[in-house]
């Protein structure tokens, strides 16, 4: 084997991580320079490689490693640009290939490049599967704990009457409340952040370098959450966004410094390796299973020689996120990953009108709904006894929490 190269996913941080890993394992350079045995590239970079590069696959015994291969779609039913390069330039020319992913499916339902599927069911056929259950047993990954924030008394008031819902799921399914109205509610955000801050503080007792991640919906949203962390909870944090030219350097600095929180918009969803991350707040509008699993994975990478056997994810009890949590629990039945908490009455002294911005009015000619009041004042009580680990840590982890007492004025479009 004379040449070795790896194509990683689009984030340069992931490509650098793969390069470092190959250099450590092979004991030689991996920058594509003279004397090196290979190079690490993003999928995007494949689109601009010269013909001279691709001739290497015909001249030498090349081993190509694909990380997060689900980004590349390609077969007779459909493909994308990256998948097309793999099918045309690599699949029939490389002597050896290894395609890896932690989420072997695509949200657009296209088939993954180089993968085989059953006929007619269309299920992906894996040559080797190393799941979370085994990774936990081998102490490669942490035990996941997923905390779902809910409210059992959501009242929608309008001139024509009012309606009450016993959960966020009921309210969302009714069409009277939209997910972003709950997500962008400052008191919802404050409660989610408070739970995560308290959990991180407890984890820091055994792992002082432990840190937290907040996945935000937009740049403006990220800055609001950063302000809340700093002002309300006295937490130090850094914001990294897709339009920040210094974001990659900030991520590299955060990897080894002592900053407690990093708030991300489109930067730390998959691939990025920061093992000191232990707690995550998923406050994004994206709610696909692929995105959910990728975000959860950021807090499941163990640090060697450290007490770090659990990772915590906090999010709203939106029906899809709840479903993904339940499916995850079925994969590791010996671990209790459901937890229920009781929220104290923390915001009764606040103003009765929330600062939530109204939804913009529809264009002329479109249907509109009347002005409503959204009242959140419920509370979930514990429904199961807590299960404790040997170290005394609670193991019941997918929890519904809620008790809000502010009126939210909003235009439901």
GROMACS .gro file of C-alpha atoms in nm, residues 11 47 57 86 95 129-130 158 168 179 195 198 203 212 219 230 263 269 302 314 322 332 395 398:
model
   24
   11UNK     CA    1  -1.610   2.100   0.841
   47UNK     CA    2  -1.495   1.866  -0.655
   57UNK     CA    3  -0.595   0.561  -0.766
   86UNK     CA    4  -1.733   0.903  -0.538
   95UNK     CA    5  -0.817  -0.076  -0.416
  129UNK     CA    6  -2.219  -0.230   1.303
  130UNK     CA    7  -2.075  -0.090   1.624
  158UNK     CA    8  -5.880   3.436   2.224
  168UNK     CA    9  -4.649   2.060   2.447
  179UNK     CA   10  -4.274   2.517   1.802
  195UNK     CA   11  -3.116   2.296   3.440
  198UNK     CA   12  -2.684   2.320   3.741
  203UNK     CA   13  -2.028   1.738   3.691
  212UNK     CA   14  -2.143   2.257   2.788
  219UNK     CA   15  -2.692   3.401   1.501
  230UNK     CA   16  -2.350   3.558   3.119
  263UNK     CA   17  -2.285   2.831   2.169
  269UNK     CA   18  -2.343   1.933   1.501
  302UNK     CA   19  -1.544   0.989   2.672
  314UNK     CA   20  -3.172   1.909   2.732
  322UNK     CA   21  -3.960   1.259   2.219
  332UNK     CA   22  -2.984   0.033   2.528
  395UNK     CA   23  -2.999   0.736   3.595
  398UNK     CA   24  -3.585   1.147   2.958
   0.00000   0.00000   0.00000
